[in-house]
Amino acid sequence: MCDDVLLELVQNQDRKTGDYNDFWDERNYVKDAENVEASVFVVHGLHDWNTKTKHFSQWWEALGENDVDRKLWLHQGEHEEPDYHDWQETKHRWFDYWLYGIENGIMDEPIVDVQREDGTWHQQDDWPQDETTLHFKAGTDGESGILSVDSIVNNPMDTEYFLDNQSMRDDEIIDDIELSNSDRLAYLSPELTEQVRISGTPEIKIEASIDRPVTNLTALLVDYDGESPEIITRGWMDPQNLESSSESVPLTPNQEYTFTWDMQPHDYVFEPRNQIGIVLDQSDWGEFQYTIRPDPGAELTVLPALSELTLPIVGDDDALRVTADSMESLVESLEEEGEFGNSDDARSLMLHLTSVSHYENQEEAEKVVKHMEEGFQDLLEYQRDNELISERAYNTLIAHTDYLIKKWQ
């Protein structure tokens, strides 16, 4: 009975090119947000890969731009309604106010409710959060590159490349994320010193060239705990839609372009000592086939110095910042927690970091690297070998040392 309708849908959606056309425009209610007269209660599962989070996010922001009374609930489920007492109670209060005029205080509360990973609910005044930019730096010595909120030493002409290997699933692509891989590029933040929460839409921008007219672009945002990387969200771009979403134009092979695209919005907390990672891939498939797959083997060449990741971070970005000054503060905290044999051991490390801070301020990269490699790192290893520092403090400081060296090399 529905065969004709389904056939029409398949034909008109234009899966082959993915171009925006009249079929999609007719179904695009976001562009009509200015006509909304009713209040709107938006609810969405943060793990819904059917109706993806970009759908609620674009709708939510369009409603705000048109001064529509609105409320947002984001829960930890998938394509389903929250099955929680608090949700049912809030829904009834919303309708009691808007349908029956009962003054129950719901419009005096924060308009956004977000469920955290542990099941607890938190309120905030708006969504999404402001954006923080992280810069790329190419990897060296068989390791992945780094992400930094600070300006970093970068040769603008450095390039990295990888091939489109369509035999690899997403869980294989992110395996050994700390190491370089010819089938993808990866960049990691320092180990976080405290929780980092994102609340909104991550955006990726890369300066790159492709050796053929057609391929896919994929970005995976990853939470890395040192053992098992986890994909938090992802996003895709068809480079042929660089100039227009409604018309595919083949690329000129080996010509540099600036590609910018969004990932699916999310609200997520990265825990202390974990790292935030970004993985660049081409065709993306795993549990779902997220992209169509043109002929494999396309080579993508990226200029890391001209590429960046933008994250909607709640609060400041101090947990992502590694400098000699931040490491000195870290040593002080570790000393207060009793992680050194005595205060002299901590003080000797801080003296080294004071010198390194001076060289950082002068942007003397070679001296920063030399003092961290030949002074600070050697002293750390001496303290470890002689049991003058705890294993926890050593592991934390050596990870930050490695990162700071990479940042300035």
Coordinates of C-alpha atoms in Angstrom, one line a residue:
M1 CA 0.0 0.0 0.0
C2 CA 2.9 2.3 0.7
D3 CA 5.3 1.1 -2.0
D4 CA 4.7 4.1 -4.2
V5 CA 5.1 6.6 -1.4
L6 CA 8.3 4.9 -0.3
L7 CA 9.7 4.9 -3.8
E8 CA 9.0 8.6 -4.1
L9 CA 10.8 9.3 -0.9
V10 CA 13.8 7.3 -2.0
Q11 CA 14.0 9.0 -5.3
N12 CA 13.5 12.6 -4.1
Q13 CA 15.8 12.5 -1.1
D14 CA 18.8 12.3 -3.5
R15 CA 20.9 10.0 -1.3
K16 CA 23.5 9.8 -4.0
T17 CA 24.6 13.5 -3.8
G18 CA 23.1 14.5 -0.5
D19 CA 22.3 17.9 -2.0
Y20 CA 19.6 20.1 -0.3
N21 CA 16.6 20.3 -2.6
D22 CA 12.9 21.1 -2.7
F23 CA 12.2 17.7 -1.0
W24 CA 14.2 18.7 2.1
D25 CA 13.2 22.4 2.0
E26 CA 9.5 21.4 2.2
R27 CA 10.3 19.5 5.4
N28 CA 12.5 22.2 7.0
Y29 CA 10.4 23.7 9.8
V30 CA 13.4 25.6 11.2
K31 CA 13.0 28.3 8.6
D32 CA 9.4 28.9 9.7
A33 CA 10.3 29.6 13.4
E34 CA 9.2 33.2 13.0
N35 CA 5.6 32.0 12.6
V36 CA 5.5 30.0 15.9
E37 CA 2.9 31.5 18.2
A38 CA 2.7 28.7 20.8
S39 CA 5.2 28.0 23.6
V40 CA 7.5 25.1 22.8
F41 CA 8.9 22.4 25.1
V42 CA 11.8 20.7 23.3
V43 CA 12.9 17.2 24.6
H44 CA 15.7 15.2 23.1
G45 CA 17.9 12.2 23.8
L46 CA 21.6 13.0 23.8
H47 CA 22.3 9.5 22.3
D48 CA 19.7 9.6 19.6
W49 CA 21.3 8.7 16.3
N50 CA 17.9 8.5 14.5
T51 CA 16.7 12.1 14.9
K52 CA 20.1 13.5 15.5
T53 CA 20.9 16.2 18.1
K54 CA 21.4 18.8 15.3
H55 CA 17.7 18.7 14.7
F56 CA 16.8 19.9 18.2
S57 CA 19.7 22.3 18.4
Q58 CA 18.9 24.2 15.2
W59 CA 15.2 24.4 16.2
W60 CA 16.0 25.6 19.7
E61 CA 18.3 28.4 18.5
A62 CA 15.8 29.5 15.9
L63 CA 13.0 29.7 18.5
G64 CA 15.3 31.8 20.7
E65 CA 16.1 34.2 17.8
N66 CA 12.4 34.7 17.3
D67 CA 11.6 35.3 21.1
V68 CA 9.4 32.2 21.4
D69 CA 8.7 31.1 24.9
R70 CA 10.6 27.8 25.2
K71 CA 12.0 25.1 27.5
L72 CA 14.6 22.4 26.8
W73 CA 15.1 18.9 28.3
L74 CA 18.2 16.9 27.3
H75 CA 18.3 13.3 28.7
Q76 CA 20.8 10.4 28.4
G77 CA 18.4 8.2 26.4
E78 CA 18.2 7.5 22.7
H79 CA 15.1 7.9 20.4
E80 CA 12.6 7.9 23.2
E81 CA 10.8 10.0 25.8
P82 CA 12.4 10.2 29.3
D83 CA 10.8 7.7 31.6
Y84 CA 11.3 9.6 34.8
H85 CA 9.1 11.0 37.5
D86 CA 10.8 14.4 37.3
W87 CA 10.1 14.6 33.6
Q88 CA 6.4 13.7 34.0
E89 CA 6.0 16.3 36.7
T90 CA 7.7 19.0 34.7
K91 CA 5.7 18.2 31.6
H92 CA 2.4 18.5 33.6
R93 CA 3.6 21.8 35.2
W94 CA 4.4 23.2 31.7
F95 CA 0.9 22.3 30.3
D96 CA -0.8 23.5 33.6
Y97 CA 0.8 26.9 33.0
W98 CA 0.3 27.3 29.3
L99 CA -3.1 25.6 28.9
Y100 CA -4.8 26.4 32.2
G101 CA -3.0 29.5 33.3
I102 CA -1.9 28.0 36.6
E103 CA 0.9 30.1 38.2
N104 CA 3.2 27.3 39.3
G105 CA 6.6 29.1 38.9
I106 CA 7.8 27.0 36.0
M107 CA 8.5 30.2 34.0
D108 CA 10.7 31.5 36.8
E109 CA 13.1 28.5 36.7
P110 CA 16.1 28.1 34.4
I111 CA 14.8 27.1 30.9
V112 CA 17.3 24.3 30.3
D113 CA 17.4 20.9 32.2
V114 CA 20.3 18.5 31.3
Q115 CA 20.7 15.0 32.6
R116 CA 24.3 14.1 33.5
E117 CA 25.9 10.7 32.8
D118 CA 25.2 9.6 36.4
G119 CA 21.4 10.2 36.0
T120 CA 21.3 13.4 38.0
W121 CA 19.6 16.5 36.6
H122 CA 21.1 20.0 36.4
Q123 CA 19.5 23.3 35.3
Q124 CA 21.1 26.2 33.4
D125 CA 19.9 29.5 31.9
D126 CA 20.6 28.8 28.3
W127 CA 22.1 26.4 25.7
P128 CA 24.6 26.3 24.0
Q129 CA 27.7 27.7 25.7
D130 CA 30.4 30.0 24.4
E131 CA 33.1 28.6 22.2
T132 CA 36.8 27.9 22.9
T133 CA 39.2 27.3 20.0
L134 CA 41.9 24.6 20.1
H135 CA 44.8 24.7 17.7
F136 CA 46.4 21.7 15.9
K137 CA 50.0 20.7 15.8
A138 CA 51.4 17.8 13.8
G139 CA 52.6 14.7 15.5
T140 CA 56.2 13.6 15.6
D141 CA 58.2 10.3 16.2
G142 CA 55.2 8.1 15.4
E143 CA 52.8 9.8 17.8
S144 CA 49.6 11.7 17.2
G145 CA 49.5 15.5 17.1
I146 CA 48.3 17.8 19.9
L147 CA 45.4 20.2 20.6
S148 CA 46.2 23.4 22.4
V149 CA 44.2 26.4 23.6
D150 CA 47.5 28.4 23.6
S151 CA 49.4 29.6 20.6
I152 CA 51.9 27.0 19.7
V153 CA 55.2 26.7 17.7
N154 CA 54.0 25.5 14.3
N155 CA 55.6 25.5 10.9
P156 CA 52.7 26.8 8.7
M157 CA 54.0 24.6 5.8
D158 CA 54.0 21.3 7.8
T159 CA 51.6 18.8 6.4
E160 CA 50.1 15.4 7.4
Y161 CA 48.2 13.1 5.2
F162 CA 46.2 9.9 5.4
L163 CA 44.3 7.5 3.0
D164 CA 40.6 6.6 3.0
N165 CA 40.6 3.0 4.2
Q166 CA 37.0 1.9 4.0
S167 CA 37.7 -1.6 5.5
M168 CA 38.2 0.0 8.9
R169 CA 35.2 0.5 11.2
D170 CA 35.1 3.5 13.6
D171 CA 36.2 1.5 16.6
E172 CA 39.3 0.4 14.7
I173 CA 40.0 4.0 13.5
I174 CA 40.2 5.3 17.0
D175 CA 42.3 2.4 18.3
D176 CA 45.8 3.5 19.6
I177 CA 44.7 7.1 19.2
E178 CA 48.0 8.3 20.8
L179 CA 49.9 6.9 17.9
S180 CA 50.1 8.0 14.3
N181 CA 48.2 6.0 11.7
S182 CA 48.2 6.1 7.9
D183 CA 44.4 5.7 7.8
R184 CA 43.5 8.8 9.9
L185 CA 44.9 11.8 11.7
A186 CA 44.5 12.3 15.5
Y187 CA 45.2 15.2 17.9
L188 CA 45.0 15.0 21.7
S189 CA 44.7 17.6 24.4
P190 CA 46.9 17.4 27.5
E191 CA 45.6 15.3 30.4
L192 CA 42.8 17.3 32.0
T193 CA 43.5 18.7 35.5
E194 CA 39.8 18.9 36.3
Q195 CA 36.4 18.2 34.6
V196 CA 35.7 19.8 31.3
R197 CA 32.1 20.0 30.1
I198 CA 31.0 20.8 26.6
S199 CA 27.5 22.0 26.0
G200 CA 26.7 22.8 22.3
T201 CA 28.0 22.1 18.8
P202 CA 31.7 21.3 18.2
E203 CA 33.0 22.7 14.9
I204 CA 36.0 21.6 12.9
K205 CA 38.0 23.7 10.4
I206 CA 40.9 22.2 8.3
E207 CA 43.1 23.6 5.6
A208 CA 43.5 20.6 3.2
S209 CA 43.8 19.3 -0.3
I210 CA 42.5 16.0 -1.7
D211 CA 44.0 14.1 -4.6
R212 CA 40.7 13.4 -6.3
P213 CA 37.4 15.2 -7.0
V214 CA 35.3 13.2 -4.7
T215 CA 35.6 11.9 -1.1
N216 CA 34.1 12.3 2.4
L217 CA 35.2 14.3 5.4
T218 CA 34.6 13.0 8.9
A219 CA 35.5 14.3 12.4
L220 CA 35.2 12.2 15.5
L221 CA 35.3 13.8 19.0
V222 CA 36.9 11.3 21.4
D223 CA 37.2 10.9 25.2
Y224 CA 40.5 9.1 25.9
D225 CA 41.2 7.7 29.4
G226 CA 44.6 6.3 28.4
E227 CA 43.2 2.8 27.6
S228 CA 39.8 2.8 25.8
P229 CA 38.9 5.7 23.5
E230 CA 35.2 6.5 23.3
I231 CA 33.5 8.4 20.4
I232 CA 31.4 11.2 22.0
T233 CA 30.1 12.8 18.8
R234 CA 30.9 13.0 15.1
G235 CA 30.2 15.2 12.1
W236 CA 30.6 14.9 8.3
M237 CA 31.0 17.0 5.2
D238 CA 30.7 16.4 1.5
P239 CA 33.6 18.6 0.1
Q240 CA 31.6 18.9 -3.1
N241 CA 29.1 21.1 -1.2
L242 CA 31.8 23.5 -0.1
E243 CA 30.2 26.5 -1.9
S244 CA 26.6 25.4 -1.8
S245 CA 24.5 22.8 0.1
S246 CA 22.2 22.5 -2.9
E247 CA 24.8 21.9 -5.6
S248 CA 27.7 19.4 -5.8
V249 CA 30.8 20.8 -7.5
P250 CA 33.8 18.4 -7.9
L251 CA 37.0 19.5 -6.3
T252 CA 40.2 20.4 -8.2
P253 CA 42.6 17.6 -7.1
N254 CA 45.6 18.7 -5.0
Q255 CA 44.3 22.3 -4.6
E256 CA 44.1 23.6 -1.0
Y257 CA 40.7 24.5 0.4
T258 CA 39.3 25.5 3.8
F259 CA 36.7 23.0 4.9
T260 CA 34.5 23.9 7.9
W261 CA 31.7 21.7 9.3
D262 CA 29.8 21.0 12.5
M263 CA 29.6 17.8 14.5
Q264 CA 26.4 16.7 16.1
P265 CA 25.7 18.8 19.2
H266 CA 26.2 17.2 22.6
D267 CA 26.4 17.9 26.3
Y268 CA 29.2 15.8 27.9
V269 CA 31.7 15.9 30.8
F270 CA 35.3 14.8 30.3
E271 CA 36.8 13.6 33.6
P272 CA 40.1 14.7 35.1
R273 CA 43.2 12.9 33.7
N274 CA 41.4 12.0 30.5
Q275 CA 42.3 13.6 27.2
I276 CA 40.1 15.2 24.5
G277 CA 40.8 13.9 21.1
I278 CA 39.8 14.8 17.5
V279 CA 40.2 12.2 14.8
L280 CA 40.0 13.1 11.1
D281 CA 38.7 10.4 8.8
Q282 CA 37.1 10.2 5.4
S283 CA 34.3 7.5 5.1
D284 CA 32.6 6.8 8.4
W285 CA 30.9 3.6 9.2
G286 CA 30.4 1.4 12.3
E287 CA 27.1 0.6 14.0
F288 CA 25.6 2.8 11.2
Q289 CA 26.7 3.6 7.7
Y290 CA 27.0 7.4 8.4
T291 CA 28.4 8.2 4.9
I292 CA 28.2 6.8 1.5
R293 CA 31.4 5.4 0.3
P294 CA 33.0 6.5 -3.0
D295 CA 36.0 4.6 -4.3
P296 CA 38.6 4.1 -1.5
G297 CA 42.1 5.3 -1.4
A298 CA 41.6 9.1 -1.6
E299 CA 44.6 10.9 0.0
L300 CA 43.8 13.9 2.2
T301 CA 46.7 16.3 3.0
V302 CA 46.1 18.6 6.0
L303 CA 48.0 21.7 7.2
P304 CA 47.7 21.5 11.0
A305 CA 48.9 25.0 11.6
L306 CA 45.9 26.4 9.7
S307 CA 43.4 24.0 11.2
E308 CA 41.4 24.1 14.5
L309 CA 38.7 22.6 16.6
T310 CA 36.1 24.8 18.3
L311 CA 34.4 23.4 21.5
P312 CA 31.4 24.9 23.5
I313 CA 33.2 24.6 26.8
V314 CA 31.3 25.6 30.0
G315 CA 33.4 27.9 32.2
D316 CA 37.1 28.6 31.6
D317 CA 39.6 26.5 29.8
D318 CA 42.2 26.3 32.5
A319 CA 42.0 22.5 32.6
L320 CA 43.2 22.4 29.0
R321 CA 46.1 24.8 29.5
V322 CA 49.6 23.5 30.0
T323 CA 52.4 26.1 30.6
A324 CA 55.3 26.2 33.0
D325 CA 53.2 28.5 35.2
S326 CA 50.3 26.0 35.2
M327 CA 52.7 23.1 36.0
E328 CA 54.1 25.1 38.9
S329 CA 50.6 25.5 40.3
L330 CA 50.2 21.7 39.8
V331 CA 53.3 20.9 41.7
E332 CA 52.1 23.2 44.6
S333 CA 48.8 21.3 44.7
L334 CA 50.6 17.9 44.6
E335 CA 52.8 19.0 47.5
E336 CA 49.8 20.1 49.6
E337 CA 48.3 16.6 49.0
G338 CA 51.5 15.0 50.3
E339 CA 52.7 13.5 47.0
F340 CA 56.4 14.5 47.7
G341 CA 59.0 13.2 50.2
N342 CA 59.5 16.7 51.5
S343 CA 58.9 20.3 50.4
D344 CA 62.5 20.6 49.1
D345 CA 61.7 18.1 46.4
A346 CA 58.7 20.1 45.2
R347 CA 60.6 23.4 45.4
S348 CA 63.4 22.1 43.2
L349 CA 60.9 21.3 40.5
M350 CA 59.3 24.7 40.8
L351 CA 62.7 26.4 40.4
H352 CA 63.1 24.7 37.0
L353 CA 59.6 25.7 36.0
T354 CA 60.3 29.4 36.9
S355 CA 63.2 29.4 34.4
V356 CA 61.1 27.7 31.8
S357 CA 58.3 30.2 32.3
H358 CA 60.7 33.0 31.5
Y359 CA 61.7 31.4 28.2
E360 CA 58.0 30.8 27.4
N361 CA 57.3 34.5 27.9
Q362 CA 60.2 35.3 25.5
E363 CA 58.9 32.6 23.1
E364 CA 62.4 31.0 23.0
A365 CA 61.2 27.6 21.9
E366 CA 64.6 25.8 21.9
K367 CA 65.4 26.9 25.5
V368 CA 62.0 25.8 26.7
V369 CA 62.5 22.3 25.1
K370 CA 66.1 22.0 26.4
H371 CA 65.2 22.9 30.0
M372 CA 62.2 20.6 30.1
E373 CA 64.1 17.7 28.5
E374 CA 67.5 18.0 30.2
G375 CA 66.5 19.7 33.4
F376 CA 63.0 19.2 34.6
Q377 CA 62.4 15.7 33.1
D378 CA 65.7 14.4 34.4
L379 CA 64.9 15.7 37.8
L380 CA 61.5 14.1 37.7
E381 CA 63.0 10.7 36.8
Y382 CA 65.6 11.1 39.6
Q383 CA 62.9 11.7 42.2
R384 CA 60.9 8.7 40.9
D385 CA 63.9 6.4 41.0
N386 CA 64.7 7.5 44.6
E387 CA 61.1 7.3 45.8
L388 CA 60.9 11.1 46.5
I389 CA 57.7 11.5 44.5
S390 CA 54.5 9.4 44.4
E391 CA 53.7 7.4 41.3
R392 CA 50.5 9.4 40.8
A393 CA 52.4 12.7 40.9
Y394 CA 55.1 11.4 38.6
N395 CA 52.7 10.1 36.0
T396 CA 50.7 13.4 36.1
L397 CA 53.8 15.6 35.8
I398 CA 55.5 13.5 33.1
A399 CA 52.4 13.6 31.0
H400 CA 52.3 17.4 31.2
T401 CA 56.1 17.5 30.5
D402 CA 55.7 15.5 27.3
Y403 CA 52.9 17.7 26.2
L404 CA 54.8 21.0 26.9
I405 CA 57.8 19.7 25.0
K406 CA 55.6 18.8 22.0
K407 CA 54.0 22.1 22.1
W408 CA 57.3 24.0 21.7
Q409 CA 59.2 21.6 19.5

